[in-house]
Structures are given as C-alpha cells and as structure tokens.
XYZ file of C-alpha atoms in Angstrom:
580
model
C -18.773 6.385 -12.696
C -19.890 8.412 -14.445
C -23.742 7.578 -16.805
C -23.404 10.971 -18.349
C -23.633 10.047 -21.669
C -27.539 7.791 -21.027
C -30.706 9.809 -20.658
C -32.829 11.759 -17.909
C -35.979 11.469 -18.631
C -36.142 13.505 -16.552
C -34.127 16.404 -18.083
C -37.174 17.577 -20.333
C -38.325 20.743 -19.501
C -42.193 19.835 -19.791
C -43.577 16.219 -18.532
C -45.152 13.627 -19.377
C -47.690 12.396 -16.640
C -46.552 8.832 -14.751
C -47.839 5.930 -17.212
C -49.406 3.479 -15.513
C -48.188 0.922 -13.792
C -47.812 -2.245 -16.573
C -45.485 0.279 -18.554
C -43.692 0.512 -15.318
C -42.903 -3.523 -14.935
C -42.729 -3.009 -19.363
C -39.452 -0.615 -18.753
C -38.549 -2.816 -15.993
C -37.683 -5.810 -17.507
C -36.207 -4.134 -20.654
C -33.657 -2.936 -18.569
C -32.987 -5.900 -17.300
C -32.707 -7.864 -20.391
C -30.558 -5.012 -21.938
C -27.863 -4.867 -18.280
C -28.032 -8.586 -18.699
C -26.767 -8.177 -22.644
C -24.184 -5.737 -21.039
C -23.430 -8.075 -17.814
C -23.056 -11.299 -20.517
C -20.269 -9.107 -22.344
C -18.216 -8.250 -19.166
C -18.380 -11.587 -18.108
C -16.878 -12.560 -21.797
C -14.264 -10.412 -21.244
C -12.797 -11.384 -18.531
C -13.385 -14.734 -19.390
C -10.617 -14.088 -21.669
C -8.570 -12.653 -19.482
C -9.549 -8.845 -20.165
C -9.848 -7.370 -17.313
C -9.566 -4.344 -18.192
C -12.350 -3.407 -20.596
C -14.830 -5.750 -18.704
C -15.306 -2.697 -16.200
C -15.419 -0.384 -18.933
C -18.124 -2.095 -20.089
C -19.576 -2.709 -16.516
C -20.278 1.076 -16.340
C -23.042 0.313 -18.436
C -24.574 -2.161 -16.947
C -24.607 -0.443 -13.761
C -25.422 3.171 -15.147
C -29.080 1.258 -16.984
C -30.128 -0.248 -13.596
C -29.168 2.235 -11.893
C -31.196 5.449 -13.923
C -34.534 4.972 -13.120
C -37.449 6.335 -14.294
C -39.081 9.391 -12.483
C -42.086 8.536 -10.382
C -40.436 4.862 -10.586
C -42.403 2.658 -7.756
C -38.806 1.252 -6.941
C -40.302 -2.644 -5.926
C -37.390 -5.151 -3.807
C -36.901 -7.671 -6.695
C -35.447 -4.667 -8.156
C -33.157 -3.362 -5.822
C -32.810 -7.438 -4.871
C -31.625 -7.516 -8.700
C -29.009 -3.828 -8.668
C -27.227 -5.866 -5.294
C -27.017 -8.581 -7.846
C -25.066 -6.300 -10.638
C -23.237 -4.756 -7.874
C -21.990 -7.917 -6.292
C -21.280 -10.051 -9.581
C -19.080 -7.272 -11.019
C -17.641 -7.070 -7.530
C -16.400 -9.809 -7.747
C -14.724 -9.475 -11.502
C -12.891 -6.722 -9.875
C -11.290 -9.042 -7.512
C -9.755 -10.443 -10.261
C -8.362 -7.498 -11.804
C -6.782 -6.316 -8.055
C -5.852 -9.744 -7.232
C -2.868 -8.298 -9.458
C -3.094 -5.234 -9.128
C -3.375 -4.738 -5.480
C -2.609 -7.061 -3.357
C 0.308 -6.476 -2.379
C -0.771 -3.252 -0.585
C -4.020 -3.376 1.719
C -7.251 -1.767 0.508
C -10.606 -1.497 1.618
C -13.400 -1.126 -1.521
C -15.763 1.340 -1.936
C -18.842 -0.132 -1.518
C -21.287 1.825 -4.242
C -24.032 2.800 -2.761
C -27.309 2.802 -4.445
C -28.680 6.475 -5.026
C -30.286 8.311 -2.382
C -33.938 9.114 -4.223
C -33.959 5.164 -4.657
C -33.822 3.983 -1.136
C -34.423 7.000 1.029
C -39.583 6.961 1.890
C -39.449 10.949 1.965
C -41.931 10.252 4.646
C -39.100 10.384 6.387
C -36.957 13.635 5.396
C -39.056 16.229 7.378
C -38.048 17.665 9.882
C -34.768 16.297 10.901
C -33.463 19.959 11.033
C -34.942 23.166 10.309
C -33.926 26.371 8.056
C -33.107 28.389 11.394
C -31.182 25.390 12.828
C -28.347 24.963 10.793
C -25.161 24.779 11.655
C -22.556 27.975 11.689
C -20.228 27.236 8.826
C -17.770 28.931 6.352
C -19.088 26.759 3.510
C -22.621 28.083 1.529
C -25.401 25.221 4.011
C -28.411 25.299 2.019
C -31.729 23.003 3.760
C -34.046 21.758 0.307
C -35.433 18.623 0.020
C -32.624 17.145 -1.403
C -30.212 18.364 1.185
C -32.767 16.775 3.594
C -33.628 13.296 1.509
C -28.979 13.043 1.432
C -29.524 13.314 6.111
C -32.430 10.483 5.862
C -30.010 7.969 4.130
C -27.433 9.755 6.554
C -29.177 9.388 9.399
C -31.374 5.250 9.331
C -30.238 2.403 9.494
C -27.687 1.696 6.084
C -24.148 1.223 4.554
C -24.661 6.029 4.691
C -25.525 5.267 8.255
C -21.722 2.788 8.747
C -20.344 5.032 6.394
C -20.744 8.258 7.982
C -20.453 6.895 11.715
C -16.842 4.715 10.581
C -15.691 8.232 8.824
C -16.056 10.238 11.796
C -14.825 7.757 14.077
C -11.376 7.893 12.264
C -12.113 11.508 11.021
C -10.444 13.289 13.983
C -6.826 11.888 13.046
C -6.317 14.244 9.881
C -8.979 16.690 10.412
C -6.137 19.456 12.110
C -3.969 18.599 9.066
C -6.282 19.289 6.961
C -7.950 22.414 7.799
C -4.265 23.649 8.967
C -3.423 23.075 4.663
C -6.682 24.187 3.761
C -6.789 27.282 6.511
C -3.163 27.677 4.184
C -5.029 27.840 0.688
C -7.729 30.319 1.369
C -10.185 27.688 1.286
C -13.571 27.348 3.310
C -12.332 24.711 6.354
C -15.291 22.799 6.163
C -14.355 21.534 3.113
C -11.938 19.360 5.070
C -15.024 17.097 5.873
C -15.387 16.480 2.080
C -13.614 12.601 3.111
C -16.668 11.974 4.864
C -18.663 11.695 2.158
C -15.354 10.442 -0.763
C -13.264 7.326 1.135
C -14.925 7.815 5.274
C -11.432 9.258 5.588
C -10.028 6.342 4.824
C -6.441 6.432 3.459
C -6.323 2.565 2.194
C -9.537 3.625 0.031
C -9.932 2.257 -3.908
C -13.080 2.379 -5.806
C -14.409 0.534 -8.648
C -12.770 3.997 -11.693
C -9.928 3.247 -9.683
C -9.500 6.241 -7.596
C -7.346 5.744 -4.010
C -6.353 7.219 -0.451
C -8.780 9.876 1.373
C -9.444 12.082 -1.578
C -10.056 9.460 -4.228
C -8.080 10.305 -6.670
C -7.681 8.252 -10.314
C -3.842 9.122 -10.944
C -4.556 11.481 -13.885
C -5.479 13.789 -11.531
C -3.627 12.972 -8.778
C 0.318 13.513 -10.901
C -1.732 16.319 -12.561
C -1.652 17.640 -9.295
C 1.779 17.000 -7.903
C 1.438 13.204 -6.916
C 4.274 10.194 -7.439
C 1.753 6.956 -8.536
C 4.457 4.317 -8.805
C 5.285 0.450 -8.328
C 6.499 1.465 -4.657
C 5.094 4.317 -4.217
C 1.385 5.796 -4.072
C 1.429 9.597 -2.979
C -2.549 9.604 -3.336
C -2.612 7.562 0.484
C -0.535 9.548 1.518
C -2.918 12.334 3.752
C -0.624 14.831 3.832
C 0.428 15.475 0.082
C -3.356 14.112 -1.308
C -4.256 16.531 1.054
C -1.925 18.824 -0.428
C -3.645 18.109 -4.298
C -6.695 18.246 -2.800
C -6.407 21.769 -1.476
C -4.874 22.975 -4.976
C -7.152 20.665 -6.872
C -10.461 22.149 -4.991
C -8.831 26.194 -5.521
C -8.282 25.584 -9.025
C -11.829 24.688 -9.597
C -13.420 27.472 -7.855
C -11.151 29.650 -9.347
C -13.157 28.322 -12.782
C -16.486 28.372 -11.637
C -16.700 31.116 -8.405
C -19.070 29.300 -7.044
C -18.698 26.589 -4.486
C -21.613 23.479 -5.132
C -20.405 23.673 -8.925
C -16.715 23.641 -7.828
C -17.984 20.285 -6.118
C -19.717 18.747 -9.249
C -16.328 19.272 -10.755
C -14.514 17.594 -8.243
C -16.927 14.403 -7.732
C -17.376 14.203 -12.186
C -15.081 16.165 -13.958
C -14.966 19.834 -14.828
C -16.347 18.926 -18.344
C -19.187 17.078 -17.053
C -19.900 21.005 -15.205
C -19.116 23.271 -18.629
C -21.528 21.068 -20.653
C -24.265 20.682 -17.545
C -24.343 24.914 -17.674
C -24.366 24.636 -21.577
C -27.187 23.054 -21.613
C -29.055 24.230 -19.817
C -28.418 27.806 -19.545
C -27.828 28.579 -15.639
C -25.178 28.248 -13.925
C -27.831 27.877 -10.635
C -26.577 24.214 -9.288
C -29.898 23.582 -8.526
C -31.001 24.562 -12.121
C -28.917 22.496 -14.138
C -27.984 19.507 -11.916
C -30.419 17.265 -13.585
C -28.647 18.036 -16.437
C -25.406 16.584 -14.430
C -24.096 12.446 -13.858
C -26.917 11.242 -11.691
C -24.200 10.175 -8.721
C -22.808 14.183 -8.599
C -26.672 15.188 -8.686
C -26.354 13.358 -5.170
C -22.883 14.160 -3.881
C -23.452 18.605 -3.415
C -26.814 17.567 -1.859
C -25.056 14.989 0.204
C -21.952 16.884 1.398
C -23.691 19.895 2.591
C -25.622 17.469 4.627
C -22.685 15.584 5.854
C -20.974 19.054 6.706
C -25.045 20.049 8.567
C -24.140 16.174 10.870
C -20.141 17.012 11.155
C -20.831 20.142 12.934
C -23.604 18.733 15.272
C -22.845 15.206 15.549
C -24.386 13.824 18.622
C -27.428 15.244 17.699
C -27.989 12.981 14.602
C -27.023 10.150 16.795
C -23.245 10.240 15.830
C -20.269 9.843 18.190
C -18.515 13.935 18.050
C -15.071 12.775 16.327
C -11.798 12.838 19.195
C -9.871 15.382 17.208
C -5.707 14.723 18.067
C -2.659 15.460 16.182
C -0.898 13.304 14.478
C 2.142 13.025 15.646
C 5.434 11.459 13.782
C 8.860 11.884 12.972
C 11.117 11.184 10.054
C 14.063 10.308 8.906
C 15.978 11.347 5.735
C 16.314 7.433 3.583
C 18.579 8.125 0.859
C 18.038 4.179 -0.956
C 16.305 1.972 -1.261
C 14.588 0.584 2.677
C 12.070 -2.175 3.044
C 9.948 -2.037 5.799
C 10.101 -4.749 7.247
C 14.708 -4.972 7.760
C 13.539 -1.661 9.570
C 11.089 -3.100 11.647
C 12.950 -6.627 11.896
C 16.410 -4.171 13.689
C 14.447 -1.609 15.562
C 11.765 -2.799 17.238
C 9.035 -0.477 15.730
C 6.689 -2.411 15.129
C 6.178 -3.081 10.911
C 2.142 -2.220 11.778
C 3.323 1.269 12.431
C 6.136 1.335 10.034
C 2.463 0.749 7.217
C 0.452 3.391 9.311
C 2.378 6.060 8.816
C 3.113 4.992 5.301
C 1.116 4.350 3.244
C 2.105 5.613 0.018
C 4.774 3.448 0.248
C 3.794 0.230 -1.716
C 4.940 -3.647 -1.045
C 7.321 -2.011 1.824
C 9.736 -0.746 -0.014
C 11.067 2.891 -0.813
C 12.435 3.638 -4.329
C 16.130 2.880 -4.792
C 18.181 5.621 -5.489
C 15.915 8.103 -4.213
C 15.639 10.394 -0.712
C 12.602 9.483 1.240
C 10.971 11.543 3.429
C 10.571 7.980 6.132
C 7.523 8.645 8.896
C 8.518 6.993 12.168
C 6.675 6.771 15.653
C 7.358 10.315 17.785
C 10.510 9.486 19.835
C 11.945 7.025 17.417
C 14.107 8.731 14.684
C 17.587 7.998 16.031
C 16.892 4.602 17.095
C 15.252 4.292 13.034
C 18.807 6.244 12.028
C 20.788 3.959 14.586
C 19.777 1.028 11.934
C 20.508 2.781 8.756
C 24.623 3.841 10.475
C 25.282 0.891 11.838
C 24.084 -1.378 8.420
C 25.367 -1.495 4.968
C 23.012 0.154 2.816
C 23.140 -2.779 0.336
C 21.393 -4.780 3.493
C 18.459 -2.118 3.678
C 16.705 -4.239 1.151
C 16.617 -7.596 1.141
C 13.921 -8.091 -1.863
C 13.663 -7.958 -5.388
C 10.950 -6.791 -7.747
C 10.723 -9.459 -10.332
C 8.951 -8.708 -13.440
C 7.228 -12.096 -14.758
C 8.803 -13.599 -17.991
C 7.078 -15.734 -20.043
C 7.016 -19.194 -19.333
C 8.171 -18.151 -15.150
C 7.017 -20.147 -12.449
C 6.808 -19.587 -8.680
C 9.073 -22.217 -8.069
C 11.906 -20.824 -11.361
C 12.128 -17.624 -9.696
C 11.990 -18.216 -6.358
C 15.376 -20.673 -7.789
C 16.613 -17.872 -9.264
C 17.182 -15.459 -5.925
C 17.626 -18.099 -3.550
C 13.550 -17.403 -2.046
C 11.050 -20.014 -1.479
C 7.194 -19.936 -2.614
C 5.858 -19.999 0.690
C 8.081 -16.809 1.437
C 6.769 -15.145 -2.182
C 3.574 -16.218 -2.112
C 3.041 -14.224 1.283
C 4.525 -11.725 0.532
C 2.402 -10.443 -2.799
C -0.663 -11.997 -0.686
C -0.667 -14.948 -3.753
C -3.482 -17.603 -2.427
C -2.736 -19.298 -5.748
C 0.990 -20.621 -7.783
C -0.949 -18.511 -10.844
C 1.011 -15.438 -12.183
C 0.552 -13.679 -15.031
C 3.787 -12.671 -17.785
C 4.120 -8.930 -16.775
C 3.473 -8.792 -12.802
C 5.442 -7.597 -10.734
C 6.532 -9.312 -8.116
C 7.858 -9.284 -4.799
C 10.178 -11.366 -4.227
C 12.231 -12.179 -0.263
C 15.576 -12.966 -0.689
C 17.534 -15.959 0.902
C 18.494 -14.586 4.764
C 15.139 -11.763 4.409
C 13.447 -11.884 8.141
C 10.377 -12.126 5.352
C 11.787 -15.638 3.868
C 11.881 -16.591 7.276
C 8.567 -15.364 8.896
C 7.348 -17.027 5.939
C 8.960 -20.261 6.706
C 7.774 -22.491 9.374
C 9.718 -23.702 12.651
C 11.111 -26.924 10.730
C 12.776 -29.481 13.411
C 13.142 -33.443 12.982
C 11.709 -35.952 15.309
C 14.111 -38.088 17.443
C 14.636 -40.426 14.244
C 16.177 -37.340 11.976
C 13.055 -37.318 9.779
C 10.634 -34.938 8.970
C 6.907 -34.249 9.210
C 5.329 -32.708 5.685
C 3.034 -30.275 6.785
C 0.301 -28.093 4.477
C 1.331 -26.308 1.731
C 5.506 -27.416 2.070
C 7.832 -27.324 -0.764
C 11.408 -29.425 -1.254
C 12.837 -25.709 -1.641
C 11.450 -25.232 1.753
C 11.998 -28.112 3.345
C 15.576 -28.195 2.176
C 16.107 -24.280 3.210
C 14.442 -25.097 6.401
C 17.511 -27.508 7.631
C 20.064 -25.437 5.591
C 20.268 -28.284 2.821
C 20.910 -28.798 -0.832
C 17.138 -30.115 -2.625
C 19.797 -32.274 -4.168
C 20.326 -34.146 -0.988
C 16.983 -34.201 0.112
C 16.077 -35.526 -2.292
C 18.520 -38.124 -2.880
C 17.783 -39.045 0.759
C 14.311 -39.654 0.035
C 14.415 -41.099 -3.542
C 12.538 -37.875 -5.363
C 13.420 -35.442 -8.116
C 12.809 -31.953 -7.613
C 9.218 -32.409 -9.502
C 8.076 -34.813 -7.282
C 5.156 -34.240 -5.428
C 4.953 -33.841 -1.415
C 2.157 -34.756 0.926
C 0.947 -33.717 4.839
C 2.188 -36.561 6.574
C 4.345 -37.710 4.186
C 8.248 -38.056 6.542
C 11.151 -36.823 4.569
C 14.897 -37.917 6.063
C 17.328 -34.833 6.651
C 20.683 -35.355 5.369
C 23.885 -34.211 7.012
C 24.255 -30.602 6.252
C 27.621 -31.387 5.611
C 27.158 -33.994 2.860
C 25.250 -34.613 0.045
C 23.962 -37.989 -1.601
C 23.563 -38.620 -4.787
C 21.035 -41.033 -6.380
C 24.661 -42.585 -7.967
C 25.244 -42.795 -4.313
C 28.556 -41.477 -4.199
C 29.307 -39.130 -1.357
C 29.941 -35.453 -1.821
C 31.206 -32.452 0.323
C 28.553 -29.317 0.615
C 30.619 -26.859 1.487
C 34.189 -26.550 0.652
C 36.069 -28.796 -1.954
C 38.784 -29.332 -4.076
C 39.659 -30.250 -7.815
C 38.243 -33.481 -7.903
C 34.781 -32.989 -6.006
C 31.520 -31.041 -6.099
C 30.824 -27.639 -4.586
C 27.135 -26.779 -3.238
C 26.397 -23.494 -5.750
C 26.121 -20.642 -2.748
C 23.544 -17.434 -3.319
C 25.955 -14.694 -4.703
C 28.207 -17.558 -6.899
C 28.860 -17.051 -10.837
C 30.520 -19.672 -12.600
C 33.830 -17.243 -13.198
C 34.417 -17.393 -9.172
C 33.905 -20.357 -9.009
C 36.115 -21.160 -11.640
C 38.750 -18.867 -10.183
C 38.680 -20.712 -6.801
C 39.326 -23.536 -7.271
C 42.087 -22.772 -9.842
C 40.025 -23.888 -12.903
C 38.831 -22.315 -16.308
C 34.972 -21.957 -16.738
C 35.250 -23.605 -19.569
C 36.573 -26.768 -18.294
C 33.578 -26.166 -15.056
C 31.092 -26.174 -18.041
C 32.735 -29.266 -19.833
C 32.955 -31.015 -16.283
C 28.879 -30.242 -15.466
C 27.277 -30.411 -18.765
C 26.174 -27.333 -18.726
C 25.540 -25.494 -21.867
C 25.502 -21.629 -20.344
C 26.743 -20.144 -17.199
C 23.376 -19.714 -15.985
C 23.646 -21.738 -12.141
C 21.201 -21.305 -8.801
C 22.183 -21.965 -5.449
C 21.752 -25.298 -4.650
C 23.231 -26.578 -7.873
C 26.037 -29.269 -7.548
C 29.125 -28.763 -9.108
C 31.878 -31.032 -9.833
C 35.283 -30.151 -9.087
C 37.795 -30.863 -12.046
C 41.034 -32.298 -11.996
C 43.322 -29.578 -12.181
C 45.053 -31.392 -15.519
C 41.809 -31.295 -17.106
C 42.231 -26.944 -17.003
C 40.556 -26.212 -20.509
C-alpha cells in the first residue's frame, strides 16, 4: 500500500506549535468522517461485485487513518477504529480471493499499524549500545527510528510475533539465499529482508496482491523473469523468486548507489524515491524520508532493526534459526501432471510435493511444457517410474474449466463425469455459487481426487442408502456405479429432486435401469431395440457406429436436437431397419 499522495503535516521545514487538544479531537472526528465516507464507497462497490475497484478505494480509507499529525496523542479509541477498518477491508479482500486464490493456500500479511503509532518512546532507549552493533556487510546505524523498530520487534505484539515466526522459518532458506546473493555480489545480510517482507513465508499474500517470500507484485515479477499464470506462479518459488529479488535489488542499487534508498525503492517503487530526492534536494535517506510514503519511512529502519535482531536473536528474546540445507531431487515432467496423481501412485505424501513446489497452483503442471518437479531427496527414481509406467494421458486426470454464463456446478460436473463434491473440494468452495469467467478444477471420472471426495458409500442390509449431509444424487449414483436415471427411477425421483440427510434411497442393481415407464432396460451393453447408458468419453457418433445405426436415427429415436450427450444418459437404440 502506498499513501504517497496523502499530504504529511510534518513535511514542511517550518512547523507550528502543536494545536491544543480540542483541535486534535476535531481532526480525529473529521478524519473518521472522511474514512467512513470512503468505506461506504468501498462497501457499495463490493456489493455490486466490483471487488477490484473496491480494494483500490480502500487504500484511501487506510491512508486517511494512518496519516497521523505529528505530536498527536494517540488514543485507544482511535486504534480500535483503525482495527475496525482493517477487519472490514480483510473481509472484502476475502471475497476477491475466494474467486482468485481459493485454490491455493495463502497466508495473509496482516496490515501492521505504523511503528511510530504503537511504540512507547520510553521503551526505546538502552536496547543496544552504539558500540554494540553486530558486524554486518550491510550498513547498520542506531538512531531513534531504528530504536523504535527494535522496541516494536522485542515488545509483545504483532511485530514481535512476526519476527519470531520468521526466524523459525528462516533456517531452511538462508543458506540458499546467501548463495544466490553471493553470486550476485550483494551484501549477504540482505538475506534477512524476507523477515520484514513475509516472515519467510512462501505463501505470503498481501492486500497489494504481492505474493511469496519476496512479495513481488505480478508486473515486477514478470519483468524479472518470473512466470505468473493460472497454473504456475513463480513468485511463490523460493529459488526463482530469490534470483529475481537479487536482480531487482542489484538494479535498484545501481540506480541510487545507496542501500537505504534501494530498499526504499524496493518497498514503494523507484518513482517515489526519485520524487523524494527531487523535493528534498537530498540523496540522504534520513533527510528525505519525510517525503516518502509513511510505510516506506518505517521500512528501512525496520530492516536495520531486523538485521540487528537476526545477528543475535537470543539477546532479544528469540530462538536462533536452525539452518539446514533445503535438500530435494528434481524430475523432469514434459507435460501436464497432477500432483495428486503422483502422490497416489508413488506413495510420496501430497503435502511434501506441495511444500517443495509452492509455485505449482491447483496441483497441476502446465501441458506441453517441461516442468522441473521437486521430489523429496532419494525419491526421484520412484517418481520417474510412475511417469514411465503410466500413459501420459493418465498423468492429469483433472480439467481446468472456465465457467460460462448460465452454468452451474451440476452442469459442469455432468459434462465431465465428475461430481459436485469433488469440484467444491478441489477449488476450496464452501457453497455452490460460481461466476462466469471463473476457472475451476474439475476432477474427471476415476480420479483419486474424485474418489477421495466421495464418502464411503455402502447400503444397508435392506439395500438402501441413508443420505448424509452434502450428498447429491450424482454423488450417490457415482458411489454405487449406477446411473442417475436408474437411481431416480428406483426412488420415484427426478434429477431435480431435493434429497435430505436421513432420507433412505433404494439402490438399484447396477446391471439394470428401470425407467419411470416401468420398462426394464439393460445398463452397460445393448443391442438394437434396447437401451445404452452413456459412458465417459462416449460420443453419439461412436455409439451409432457401435450398434450399426446412423447418427441421425439415434438422434430421432431419442428426440435429440444436437449431438451433445452426457455420462449417465440412457439412449434408446433403434432397430436396424430404422437406419436413417
């Protein structure tokens, strides 16, 4: 978030004496009124479904409440109001992510209030002596701003929690980051930057749509060679994102020739730093920081503080990172592969595959593209054996479907011989609401994910099944390997009938289908004059050729206007003398 356009009362060289308390109260009320107006607009846009524009307006509300006049005696009631704003925006942001990001685990980067609001200045002195600064190849200084950041990190609160969490994760990635930075000629202590960017989380996700350990937005990520797409987002890949970060930091230092300014540009963009230099007439970060967005003013002191803490964590009440190499093997995958398929066939836990390959979204690698898949150390041969022993057409038993206007989960499930429960589970959907243009994972028939999504379907001694919560007719039919039509006919239901938990359904014999007309029809095989139950992958042309009839005759016999059919449909096969 950037509030660069918001005027800062403390920027002018000549400052007036702080106004009396009533003026502050008037300022607070006026600010809350303006923020309430901004939030009303945000809520209106969100209600209309324009979530992206709503979140753009949300920055206005946050900038208003964050831009505290210098000397303002902050009150708890104002901090509570600030928390309400942040909570409200988080709820709206979740609406957007429910459509964009529900398929991939994410860790929200909580919007922290500015350090200079929450820090008690009486706590900042004596945390570290000037002569006690640790040795570092990054320029460290100790001044009141750095001391405030140290106080925020070492006092109880969200800053303290985030630093502790980051240090606990850092040990896995620090050796790799240092190796990349050393090759790029960067200060090795820049490797602690993810501590304040993301707490070393590859799943970190911010309101600005920044992703991964290094918090790249999509445009910057693509500029530095990261793939950002539907199936792969390399901003979440520790190695590729670190390489991109090294290139970006090198470019910024090359422009500003100062690490403090380079970091300020990393946080808010090089344009903001150039403007601050122009307005201040100085290239000293500490002299021009008042011209930078508030978040960026605190960013550089916070990083300096994080290096001081990370170099000697125990002195500040943290556990030292347990550094260990990030070991894995790689397997070349030349086409689309479902990680769930690999896990089920290789015995490698799915969670381990996901942890090693966080850039792979939706558990699917891209088709007709070579992907270097990370495999737990020592398991590469097992993974290669899976690829070699299974036809490539079986590697990815799921589809990516773009929702069209008028479609429902039911129609999509029917089209691909899937089921509603499997689709909801694969996409992290809580309800049945979907939107045109939305991309959905659709597990196809016989997939491990579809089977896992089903319950343990079993009938009682009386041949009846007791409906459980979230069951659908489609799920139950699939669970017992019968057609939906036969299940409906056996229970005097239609495809649109509502079933409820506790209801008992008779399960028909899987070899027959009984129509409402009472005629007995064969289920899986047929001869002219009988019926045929459509199987996954069948086409009208294939069925007509199989039974020696014409496609047009098959269409007439079943009153079909087109050639579209679905698994589970029951077709009447015309007799041979009915050839069209």
